[in-house]
Structure formats: structure tokens, C-alpha cells
mmCIF file of C-alpha atoms in Angstrom:
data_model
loop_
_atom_site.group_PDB
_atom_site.id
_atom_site.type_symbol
_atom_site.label_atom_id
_atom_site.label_comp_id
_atom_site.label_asym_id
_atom_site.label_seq_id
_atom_site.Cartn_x
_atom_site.Cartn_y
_atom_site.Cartn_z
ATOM 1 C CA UNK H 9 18.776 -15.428 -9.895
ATOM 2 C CA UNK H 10 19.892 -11.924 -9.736
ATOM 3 C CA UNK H 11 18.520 -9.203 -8.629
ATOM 4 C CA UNK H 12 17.131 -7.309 -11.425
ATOM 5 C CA UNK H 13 15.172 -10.730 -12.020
ATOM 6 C CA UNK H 14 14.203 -11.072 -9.037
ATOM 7 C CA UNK H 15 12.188 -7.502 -8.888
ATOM 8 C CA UNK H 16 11.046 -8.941 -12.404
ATOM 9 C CA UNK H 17 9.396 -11.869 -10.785
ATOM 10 C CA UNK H 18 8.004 -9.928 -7.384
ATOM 11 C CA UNK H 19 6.377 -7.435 -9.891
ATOM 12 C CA UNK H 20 4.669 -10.384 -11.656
ATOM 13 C CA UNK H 21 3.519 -11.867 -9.034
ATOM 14 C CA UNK H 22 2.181 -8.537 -6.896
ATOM 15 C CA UNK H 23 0.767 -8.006 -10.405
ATOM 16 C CA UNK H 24 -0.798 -11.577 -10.261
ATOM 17 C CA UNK H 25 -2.340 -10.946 -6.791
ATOM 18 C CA UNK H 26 -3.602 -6.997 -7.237
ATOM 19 C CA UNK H 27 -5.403 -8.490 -10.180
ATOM 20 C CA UNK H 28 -7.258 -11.336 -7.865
ATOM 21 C CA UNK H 29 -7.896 -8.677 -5.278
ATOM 22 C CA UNK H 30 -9.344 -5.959 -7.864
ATOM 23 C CA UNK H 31 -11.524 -8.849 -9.278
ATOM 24 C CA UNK H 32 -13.027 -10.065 -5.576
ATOM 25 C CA UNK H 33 -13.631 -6.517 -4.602
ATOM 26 C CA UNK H 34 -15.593 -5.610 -7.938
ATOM 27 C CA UNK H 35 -17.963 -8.823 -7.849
ATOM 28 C CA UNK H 36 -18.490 -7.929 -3.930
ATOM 29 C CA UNK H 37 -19.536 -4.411 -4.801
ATOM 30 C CA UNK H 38 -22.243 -6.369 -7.942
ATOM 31 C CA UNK H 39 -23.092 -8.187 -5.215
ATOM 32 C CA UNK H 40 -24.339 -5.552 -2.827
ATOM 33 C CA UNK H 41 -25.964 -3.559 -5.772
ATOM 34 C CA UNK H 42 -28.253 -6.712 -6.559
ATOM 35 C CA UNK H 43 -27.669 -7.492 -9.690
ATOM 36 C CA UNK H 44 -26.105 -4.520 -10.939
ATOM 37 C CA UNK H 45 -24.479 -4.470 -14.824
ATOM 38 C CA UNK H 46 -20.770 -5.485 -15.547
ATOM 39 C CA UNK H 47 -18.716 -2.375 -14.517
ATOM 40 C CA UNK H 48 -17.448 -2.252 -18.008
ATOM 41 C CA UNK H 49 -15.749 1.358 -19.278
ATOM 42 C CA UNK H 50 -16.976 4.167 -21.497
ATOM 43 C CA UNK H 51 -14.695 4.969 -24.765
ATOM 44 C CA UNK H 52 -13.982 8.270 -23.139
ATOM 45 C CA UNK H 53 -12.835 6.412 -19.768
ATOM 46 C CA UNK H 54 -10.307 4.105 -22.113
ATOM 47 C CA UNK H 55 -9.110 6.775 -24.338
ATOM 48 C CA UNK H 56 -8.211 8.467 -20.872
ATOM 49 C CA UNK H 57 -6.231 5.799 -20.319
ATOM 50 C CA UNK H 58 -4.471 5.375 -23.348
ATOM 51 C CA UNK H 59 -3.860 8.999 -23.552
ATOM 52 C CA UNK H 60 -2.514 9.507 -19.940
ATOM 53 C CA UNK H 61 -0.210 6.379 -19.772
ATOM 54 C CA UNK H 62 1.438 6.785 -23.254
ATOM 55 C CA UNK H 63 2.548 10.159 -22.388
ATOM 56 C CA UNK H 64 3.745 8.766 -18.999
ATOM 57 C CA UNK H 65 5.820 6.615 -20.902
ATOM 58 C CA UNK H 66 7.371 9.975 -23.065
ATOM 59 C CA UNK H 67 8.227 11.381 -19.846
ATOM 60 C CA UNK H 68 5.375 13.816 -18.813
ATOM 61 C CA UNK H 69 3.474 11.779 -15.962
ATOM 62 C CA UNK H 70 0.064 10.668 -15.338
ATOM 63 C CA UNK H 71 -1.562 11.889 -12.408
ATOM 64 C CA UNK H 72 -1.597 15.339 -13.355
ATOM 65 C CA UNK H 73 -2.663 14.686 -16.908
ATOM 66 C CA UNK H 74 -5.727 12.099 -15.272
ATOM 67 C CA UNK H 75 -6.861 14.549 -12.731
ATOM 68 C CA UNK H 76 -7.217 17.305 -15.264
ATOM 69 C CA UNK H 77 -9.430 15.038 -17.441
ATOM 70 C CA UNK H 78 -11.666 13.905 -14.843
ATOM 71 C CA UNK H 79 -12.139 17.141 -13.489
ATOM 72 C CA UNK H 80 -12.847 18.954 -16.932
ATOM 73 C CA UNK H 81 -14.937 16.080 -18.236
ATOM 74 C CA UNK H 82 -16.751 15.183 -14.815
ATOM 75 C CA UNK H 83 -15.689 11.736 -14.880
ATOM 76 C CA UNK H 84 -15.032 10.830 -11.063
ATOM 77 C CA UNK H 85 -16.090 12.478 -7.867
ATOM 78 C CA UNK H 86 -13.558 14.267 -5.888
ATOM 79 C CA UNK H 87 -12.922 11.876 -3.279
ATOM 80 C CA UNK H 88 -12.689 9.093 -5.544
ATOM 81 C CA UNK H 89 -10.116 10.280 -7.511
ATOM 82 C CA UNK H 90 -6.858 9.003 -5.892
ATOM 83 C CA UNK H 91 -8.428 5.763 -5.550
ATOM 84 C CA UNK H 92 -9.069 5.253 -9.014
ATOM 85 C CA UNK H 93 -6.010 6.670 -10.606
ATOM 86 C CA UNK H 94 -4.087 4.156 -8.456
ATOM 87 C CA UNK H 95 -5.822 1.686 -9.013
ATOM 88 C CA UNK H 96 -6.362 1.846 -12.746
ATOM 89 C CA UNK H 97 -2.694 3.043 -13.537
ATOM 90 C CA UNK H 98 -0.506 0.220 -11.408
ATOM 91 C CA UNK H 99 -0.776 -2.542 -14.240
ATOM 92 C CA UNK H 100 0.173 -0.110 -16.828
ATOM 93 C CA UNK H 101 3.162 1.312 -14.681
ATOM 94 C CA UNK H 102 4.057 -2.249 -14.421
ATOM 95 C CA UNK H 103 4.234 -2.925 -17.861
ATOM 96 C CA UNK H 104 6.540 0.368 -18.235
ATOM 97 C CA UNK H 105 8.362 -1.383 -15.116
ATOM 98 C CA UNK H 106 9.230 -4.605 -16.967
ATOM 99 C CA UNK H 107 10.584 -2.346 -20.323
ATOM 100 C CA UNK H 108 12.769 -0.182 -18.404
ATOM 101 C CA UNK H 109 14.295 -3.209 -16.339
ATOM 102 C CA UNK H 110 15.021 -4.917 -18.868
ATOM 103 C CA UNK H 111 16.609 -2.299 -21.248
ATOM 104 C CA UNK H 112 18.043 0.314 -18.825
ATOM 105 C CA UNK H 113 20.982 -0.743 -16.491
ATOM 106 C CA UNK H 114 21.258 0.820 -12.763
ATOM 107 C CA UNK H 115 22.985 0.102 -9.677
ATOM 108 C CA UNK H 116 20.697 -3.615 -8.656
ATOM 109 C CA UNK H 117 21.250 -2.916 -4.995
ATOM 110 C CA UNK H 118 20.317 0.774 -4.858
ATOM 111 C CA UNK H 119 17.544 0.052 -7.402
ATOM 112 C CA UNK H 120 15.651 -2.516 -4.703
ATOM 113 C CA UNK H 121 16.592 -0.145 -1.334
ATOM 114 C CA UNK H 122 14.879 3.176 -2.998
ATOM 115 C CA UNK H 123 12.139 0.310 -4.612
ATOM 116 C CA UNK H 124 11.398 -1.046 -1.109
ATOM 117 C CA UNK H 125 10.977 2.554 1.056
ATOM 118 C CA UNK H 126 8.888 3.688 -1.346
ATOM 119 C CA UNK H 127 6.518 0.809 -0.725
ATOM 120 C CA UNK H 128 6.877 1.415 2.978
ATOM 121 C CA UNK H 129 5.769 4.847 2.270
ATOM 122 C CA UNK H 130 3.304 4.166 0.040
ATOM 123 C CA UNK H 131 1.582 1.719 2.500
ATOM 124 C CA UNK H 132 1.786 4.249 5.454
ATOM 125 C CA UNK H 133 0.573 6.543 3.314
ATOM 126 C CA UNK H 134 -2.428 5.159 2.254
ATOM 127 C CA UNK H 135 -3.606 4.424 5.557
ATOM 128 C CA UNK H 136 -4.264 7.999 5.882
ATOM 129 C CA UNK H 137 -5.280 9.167 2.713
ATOM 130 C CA UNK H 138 -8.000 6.376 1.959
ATOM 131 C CA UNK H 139 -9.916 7.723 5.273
ATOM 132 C CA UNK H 140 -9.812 11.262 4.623
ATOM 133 C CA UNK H 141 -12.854 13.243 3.538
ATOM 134 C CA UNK H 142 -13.123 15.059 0.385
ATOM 135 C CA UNK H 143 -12.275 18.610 1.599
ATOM 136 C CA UNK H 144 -8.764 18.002 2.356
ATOM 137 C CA UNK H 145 -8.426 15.929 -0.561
ATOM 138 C CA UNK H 146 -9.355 18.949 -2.830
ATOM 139 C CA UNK H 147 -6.823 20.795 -1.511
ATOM 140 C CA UNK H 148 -3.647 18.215 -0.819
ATOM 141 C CA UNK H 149 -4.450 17.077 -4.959
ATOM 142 C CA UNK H 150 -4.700 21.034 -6.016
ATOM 143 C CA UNK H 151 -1.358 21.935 -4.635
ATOM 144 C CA UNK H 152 -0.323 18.437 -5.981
ATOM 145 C CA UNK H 153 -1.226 19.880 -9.201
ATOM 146 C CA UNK H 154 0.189 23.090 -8.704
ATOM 147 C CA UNK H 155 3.294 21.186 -8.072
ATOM 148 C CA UNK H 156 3.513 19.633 -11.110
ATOM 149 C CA UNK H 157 2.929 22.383 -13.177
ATOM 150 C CA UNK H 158 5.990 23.943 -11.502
ATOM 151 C CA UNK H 159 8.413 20.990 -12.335
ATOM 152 C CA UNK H 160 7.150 21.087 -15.977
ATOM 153 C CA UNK H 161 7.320 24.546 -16.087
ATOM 154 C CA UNK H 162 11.059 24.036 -14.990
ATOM 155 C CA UNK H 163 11.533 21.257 -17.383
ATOM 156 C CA UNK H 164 10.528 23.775 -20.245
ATOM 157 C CA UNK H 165 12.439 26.162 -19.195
ATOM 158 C CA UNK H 166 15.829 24.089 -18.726
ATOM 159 C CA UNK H 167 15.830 24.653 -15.358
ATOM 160 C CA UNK H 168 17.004 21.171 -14.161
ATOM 161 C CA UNK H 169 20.294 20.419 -12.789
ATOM 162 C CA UNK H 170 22.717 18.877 -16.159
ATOM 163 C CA UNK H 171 22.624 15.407 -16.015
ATOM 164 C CA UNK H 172 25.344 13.249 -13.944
ATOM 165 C CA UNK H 173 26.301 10.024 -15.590
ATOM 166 C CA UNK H 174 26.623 7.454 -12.412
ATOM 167 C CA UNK H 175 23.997 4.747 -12.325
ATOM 168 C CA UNK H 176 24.952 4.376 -8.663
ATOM 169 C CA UNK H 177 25.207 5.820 -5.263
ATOM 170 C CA UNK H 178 27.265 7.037 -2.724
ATOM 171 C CA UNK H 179 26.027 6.014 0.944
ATOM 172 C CA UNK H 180 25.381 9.623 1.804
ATOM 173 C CA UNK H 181 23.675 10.298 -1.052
ATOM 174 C CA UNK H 182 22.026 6.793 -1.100
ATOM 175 C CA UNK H 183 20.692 8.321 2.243
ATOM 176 C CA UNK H 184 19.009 10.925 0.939
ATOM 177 C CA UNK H 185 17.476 9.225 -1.707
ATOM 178 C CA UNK H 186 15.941 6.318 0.453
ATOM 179 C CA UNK H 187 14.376 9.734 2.824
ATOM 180 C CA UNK H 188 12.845 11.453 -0.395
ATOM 181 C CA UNK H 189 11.537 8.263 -2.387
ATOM 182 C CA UNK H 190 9.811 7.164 1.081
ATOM 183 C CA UNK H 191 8.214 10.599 1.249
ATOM 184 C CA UNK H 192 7.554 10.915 -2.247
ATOM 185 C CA UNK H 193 5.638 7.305 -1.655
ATOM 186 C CA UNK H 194 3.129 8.476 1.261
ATOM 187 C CA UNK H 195 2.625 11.773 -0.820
ATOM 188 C CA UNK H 196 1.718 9.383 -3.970
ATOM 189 C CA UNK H 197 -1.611 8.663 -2.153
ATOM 190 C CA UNK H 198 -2.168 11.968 -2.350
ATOM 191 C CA UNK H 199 -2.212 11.710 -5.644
ATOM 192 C CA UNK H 200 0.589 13.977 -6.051
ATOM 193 C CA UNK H 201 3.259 12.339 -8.756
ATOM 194 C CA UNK H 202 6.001 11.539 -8.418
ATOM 195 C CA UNK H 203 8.030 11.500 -11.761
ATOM 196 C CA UNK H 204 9.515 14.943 -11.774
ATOM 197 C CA UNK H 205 10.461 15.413 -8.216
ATOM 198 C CA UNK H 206 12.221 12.222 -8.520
ATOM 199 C CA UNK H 207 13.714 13.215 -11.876
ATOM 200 C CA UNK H 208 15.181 16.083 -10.066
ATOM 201 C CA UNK H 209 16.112 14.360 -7.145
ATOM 202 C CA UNK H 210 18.275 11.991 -9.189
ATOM 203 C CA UNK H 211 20.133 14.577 -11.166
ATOM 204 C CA UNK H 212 20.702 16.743 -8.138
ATOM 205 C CA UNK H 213 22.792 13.454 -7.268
ATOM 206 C CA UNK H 214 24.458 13.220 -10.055
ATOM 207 C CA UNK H 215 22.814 10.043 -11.449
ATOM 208 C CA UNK H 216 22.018 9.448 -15.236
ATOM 209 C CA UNK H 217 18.665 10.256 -16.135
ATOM 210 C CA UNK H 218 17.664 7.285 -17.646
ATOM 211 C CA UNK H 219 18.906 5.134 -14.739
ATOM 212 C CA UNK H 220 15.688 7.002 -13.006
ATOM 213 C CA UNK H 221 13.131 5.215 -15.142
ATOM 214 C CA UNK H 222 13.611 1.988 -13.898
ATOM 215 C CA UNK H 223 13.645 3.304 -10.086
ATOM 216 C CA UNK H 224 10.532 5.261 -10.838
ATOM 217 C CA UNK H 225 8.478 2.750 -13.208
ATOM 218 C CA UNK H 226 9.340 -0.316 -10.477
ATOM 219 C CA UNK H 227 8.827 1.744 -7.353
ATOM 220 C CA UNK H 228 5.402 3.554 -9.322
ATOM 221 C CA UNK H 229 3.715 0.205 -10.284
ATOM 222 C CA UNK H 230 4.599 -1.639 -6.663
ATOM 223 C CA UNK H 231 3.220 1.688 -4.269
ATOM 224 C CA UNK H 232 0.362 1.838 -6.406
ATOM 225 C CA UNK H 233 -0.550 -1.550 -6.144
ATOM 226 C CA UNK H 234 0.240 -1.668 -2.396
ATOM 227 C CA UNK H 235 -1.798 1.959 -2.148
ATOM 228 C CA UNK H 236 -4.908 0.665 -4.312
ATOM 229 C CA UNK H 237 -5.078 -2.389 -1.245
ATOM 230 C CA UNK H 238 -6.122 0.103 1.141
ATOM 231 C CA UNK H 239 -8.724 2.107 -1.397
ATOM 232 C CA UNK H 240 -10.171 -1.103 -2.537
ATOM 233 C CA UNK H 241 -10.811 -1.710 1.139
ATOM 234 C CA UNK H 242 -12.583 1.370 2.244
ATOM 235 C CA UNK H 243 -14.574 1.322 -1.463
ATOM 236 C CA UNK H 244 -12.679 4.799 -2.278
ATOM 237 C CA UNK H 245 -12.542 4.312 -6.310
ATOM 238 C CA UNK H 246 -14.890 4.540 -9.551
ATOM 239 C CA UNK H 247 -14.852 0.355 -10.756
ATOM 240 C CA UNK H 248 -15.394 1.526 -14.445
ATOM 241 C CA UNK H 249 -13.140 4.765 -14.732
ATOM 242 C CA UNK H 250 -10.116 2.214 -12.987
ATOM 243 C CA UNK H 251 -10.989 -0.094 -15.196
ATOM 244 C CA UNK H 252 -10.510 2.058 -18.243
ATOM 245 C CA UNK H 253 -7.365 3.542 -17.070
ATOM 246 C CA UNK H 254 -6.049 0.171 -17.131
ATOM 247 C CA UNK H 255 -7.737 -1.219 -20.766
ATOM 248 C CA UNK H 256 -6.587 2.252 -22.429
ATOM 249 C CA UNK H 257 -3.507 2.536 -20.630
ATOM 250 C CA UNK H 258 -1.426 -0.722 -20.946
ATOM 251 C CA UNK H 259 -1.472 -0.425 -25.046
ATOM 252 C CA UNK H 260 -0.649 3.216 -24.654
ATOM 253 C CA UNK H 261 2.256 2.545 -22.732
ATOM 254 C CA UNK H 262 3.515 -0.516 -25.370
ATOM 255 C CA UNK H 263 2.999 2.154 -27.879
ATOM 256 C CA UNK H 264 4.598 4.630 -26.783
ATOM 257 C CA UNK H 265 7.682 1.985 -25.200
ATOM 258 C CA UNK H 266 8.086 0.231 -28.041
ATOM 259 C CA UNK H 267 6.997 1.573 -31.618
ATOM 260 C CA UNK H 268 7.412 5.557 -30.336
ATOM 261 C CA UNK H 269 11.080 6.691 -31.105
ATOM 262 C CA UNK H 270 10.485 10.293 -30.718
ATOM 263 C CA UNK H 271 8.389 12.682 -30.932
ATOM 264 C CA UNK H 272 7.948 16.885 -30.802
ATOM 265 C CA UNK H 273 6.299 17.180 -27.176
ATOM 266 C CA UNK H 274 7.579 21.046 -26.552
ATOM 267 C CA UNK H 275 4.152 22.541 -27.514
ATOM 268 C CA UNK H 276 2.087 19.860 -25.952
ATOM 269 C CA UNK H 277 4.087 20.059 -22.641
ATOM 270 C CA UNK H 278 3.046 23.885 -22.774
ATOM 271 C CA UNK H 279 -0.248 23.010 -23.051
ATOM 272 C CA UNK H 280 -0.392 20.638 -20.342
ATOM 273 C CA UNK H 281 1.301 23.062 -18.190
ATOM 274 C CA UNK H 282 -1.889 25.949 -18.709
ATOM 275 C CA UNK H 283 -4.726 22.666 -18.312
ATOM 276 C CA UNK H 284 -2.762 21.494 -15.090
ATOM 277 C CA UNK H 285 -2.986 25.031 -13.672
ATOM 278 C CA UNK H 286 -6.435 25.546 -14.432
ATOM 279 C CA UNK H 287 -7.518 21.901 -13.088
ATOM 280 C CA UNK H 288 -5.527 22.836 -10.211
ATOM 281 C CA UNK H 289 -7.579 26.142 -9.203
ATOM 282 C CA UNK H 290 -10.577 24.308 -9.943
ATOM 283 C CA UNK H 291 -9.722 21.893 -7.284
ATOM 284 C CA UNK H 292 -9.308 24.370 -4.746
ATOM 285 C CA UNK H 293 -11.993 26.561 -5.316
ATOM 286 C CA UNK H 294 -14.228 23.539 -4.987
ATOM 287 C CA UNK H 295 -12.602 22.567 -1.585
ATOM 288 C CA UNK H 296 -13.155 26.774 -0.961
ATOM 289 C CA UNK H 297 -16.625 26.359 -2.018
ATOM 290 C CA UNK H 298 -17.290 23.581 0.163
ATOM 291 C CA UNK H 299 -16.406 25.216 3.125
ATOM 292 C CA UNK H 300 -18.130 27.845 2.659
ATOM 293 C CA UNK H 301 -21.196 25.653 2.809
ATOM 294 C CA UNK H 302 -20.106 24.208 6.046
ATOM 295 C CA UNK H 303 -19.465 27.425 7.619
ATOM 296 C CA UNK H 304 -23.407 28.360 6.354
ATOM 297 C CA UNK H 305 -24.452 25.172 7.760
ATOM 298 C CA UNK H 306 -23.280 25.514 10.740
ATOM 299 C CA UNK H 307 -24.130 29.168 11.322
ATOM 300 C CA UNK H 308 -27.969 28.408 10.285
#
């Protein structure tokens, strides 16, 4: 069995084993509501989904484009959001896993090294982030945004480094890829994305673009997966919202994988830029609004 296969099969079978876990932690939580309705999605929730994971597919991400949804349309608290989006985005980030596997070639070794730290990361990362209160949630997800609006900003502009053509690694450089994909895998829980950083990352090393998607897609479905373990535990995620990320977003990403050959995303990357930006101050003027409370709670 090789070793592109074997990822193949691991991915399956965390796949098989997130679902099982997802399922036993939703029938707990009917349980403690008493007979409480099937958690089942709104069309707004799915078409969320579809929406965000088929143009995470085309190349422009899906935490950013999630966040700013929720927050415009209301759909999940604050402290929930990380939670959800990792939870209802791993299976289709999987599926995007499995296409770019199997039709992209890349350096096996290097591909499982920069797959497994950003687990580690991921894991160590969550630990933290699924115990922190909403405040510094706020903030850490609006400069997340922020972030992203940079890196697409620079995208537009053709500010990334030209494309290299390796599809492997030097050990120095392999180096410094292992350090930034293990960061880039705690800060995931965050919800901060991770698609253009590492799309810079890789070029800055002289790597081929495309040999990025199946790094990213394989280590984006397995730290989400591992991530959503610890949310699930401490109950930080909206069931339904998840849910519909998943329903809406595994035939957006097949769409946009398989049947989408191209299309004209210039003006709707522009767009996405402004909505980031503005989803991003809304974030942190909530957090700054929320202190503000504190600090009249406490001096009353």
C-alpha cells in the first residue's frame, strides 16, 4: 500500500469515526432537552453550506466566507462559532481531500510529515480554544478575519511570490514548513484559515501551487475533525447550523471539484474582500462592546 493510499484510507476511517462521535453527542444533547425535535437544518443554514464549501473548492476559503454569514444573518452565537464551522466543514474538506489526492501528485513523504504536525497542532490547539470565553474569541476570529482579507487583498493584487514548480522539499525548507503548518493548525481553532497563509507559505518555497491543495485539503479535513473532538466535548457548537454546513457543503464541493472548470471569480473575490472587512469590525466592536459592559458591571 503506498502512501498516498494509505492517507486515503486513515481519512476514511477518521471520517467513519467523527461521524459516530457527531451522532452520540447530538442524541446525548436530545436527550438532556427531553424530548427535544430532530436538530434538522434551515434552507438558509444548507445554502450556507453549499455556498461556502464550493467556493473553498475554487480557491477562496471557508471560514472567512462562514463567519461573515453567520454574523450578518445572526445564525450562531459568538462563542459557538468555531465549534460549528469545524465541525460542519471537516466532511466536506474531506471530500475535497480525496479529489485532490487522487488527481494532484506531491512529494508522499513530505505530504504525511506537514499532514501529521498539523494534527498535532490542531489538537493542542483546541484544548485551548474550546475553553475560552466569548470575549477573546471575538477578538482572536476578528483579526482572523482581518487576516484574510489581507491575503485576498494580496491575491487580487498579484502580490504573491511567482509560483515554483517542485512538488517536494528540501530538509531546511521541509523545516520550516512542518513549524508553520503546526502553527497554522492550533491557530485553525481559532477559526482563523488557513488556505492563503499556506498558499503563500508554499510558493515562498518554491513549491507548485497545486501540489498545496492536497497538503491543505488532507491536513484541513483531519485538524478539523481532530479540533471538532474537543468542541463536541465541551458542547461549544450549534447541532443544526453544523449540520447544514455539512448537507450544503459536500455537494458544493463535488460541484465545484468536478463539473466546475472555471469560472470569472475577480469581482466576487472583491466583494468578499469589503463583507470580510466589515464582518471583521463587527466582531470586534462586539468584543469592545462587551467589555464595556463588564467594566460598568463591575464599577456599579
Amino acid at each position: 500500500m503506498t502512501i498516498r493510499t494509505a492517507l486515503l484510507v486513515v481519512l476514511v476511517a477518521c471520517s467513519a469515526v467523527f461521524i459516530t462521535r457527531w451522532r452520540r453527542t447530538v442524541a446525548a444533547r436530545r436527550a438532556d432537552a427531553a424530548g427535544a425535535a430532530r436538530p434538522w437544518p434551515s434552507v438558509v443554514q444548507i445554502a450556507i453550506g453549499f455556498v461556502t464549501d464550493f467556493f473553498d473548492t475554487l480557491g477562496i476559503g471557508s471560514f472567512a466566507t462562514t463567519t461573515t454569514a453567520y454574523k450578518l444573518l445572526r445564525v450562531v452565537p459568538d462563542e459557538r462559532l468555531v465549534g460549528t464551522m469545524l465541525i460542519g466543514h471537516s466532511l466536506p474538506v474531506v471530500v475535497q481531500a480525496l479529489i485532490f489526492l487522487v488527481v494532484v501528485p506531491v512529494d508522499p513523504v513530505v505530504l504525511v510529515l506537514l499532514v501529521g504536525v498539523s494534527i498535532l497542532g490542531s489538537w493542542m490547539g483546541a484544548g485551548f480554544a474550546s475553553r475560552l470565553p466569548r470575549r477573546p474569541i471575538q477578538i482572536g476570529m476578528g483579526i482572523g478575519l482581518f487576516a484574510a482579507a489581507v491575503f485576498m487583498l494580496m491575491s487580487q493584487l498579484e502580490m504573491f511570490p511567482g509560483a515554483g514548480t517542485a512538488l517536494t522539499l528540501t530538509t531546511g525548507k521541509l523545516l520550516i514548513a512542518l513549524v508553520a503548518n503546526f502553527t497554522l493548525g492550533a491557530l485553525l481553532m481559532l477559526g482563523i484559515g488557513h488556505y492563503a497563509p499556506s498558499l503563500i507559505l508554499f510558493s515562498l518555497l518554491g513549491m507548485d501551487p497545486r501540489a498545496a491543495f492536497p497538503i491543505m485539503m488532507s491536513s484541513g479535513g483531519l485538524m478539523a475533525m481532530v479540533g471538532s473532538l474537543q468542541f463536541m466535548k465541551a458542547g461549544r457548537f450549534d447541532t443544526r447550523a453544523a449540520l447544514g454546513l455539512t448537507l450544503g457543503g459536500i455537494p458544493g464541493v463535488l460541484v465545484a471539484g468536478l463539473l466546475v472548470r472555471s469560472l470569472p471569480l475577480d469581482v466576487l473575490r472583491w466583494v468578499v474582500v469589503a463583507v470580510v472587512v466589515y464582518a471583521a469590525a463587527m466582531m470586534l466592536r462586539s468584543a469592545l462592546a462587551e467589555r464595556r459592559v463588564e467594566l460598568q458591571e463591575a464599577i456599579t
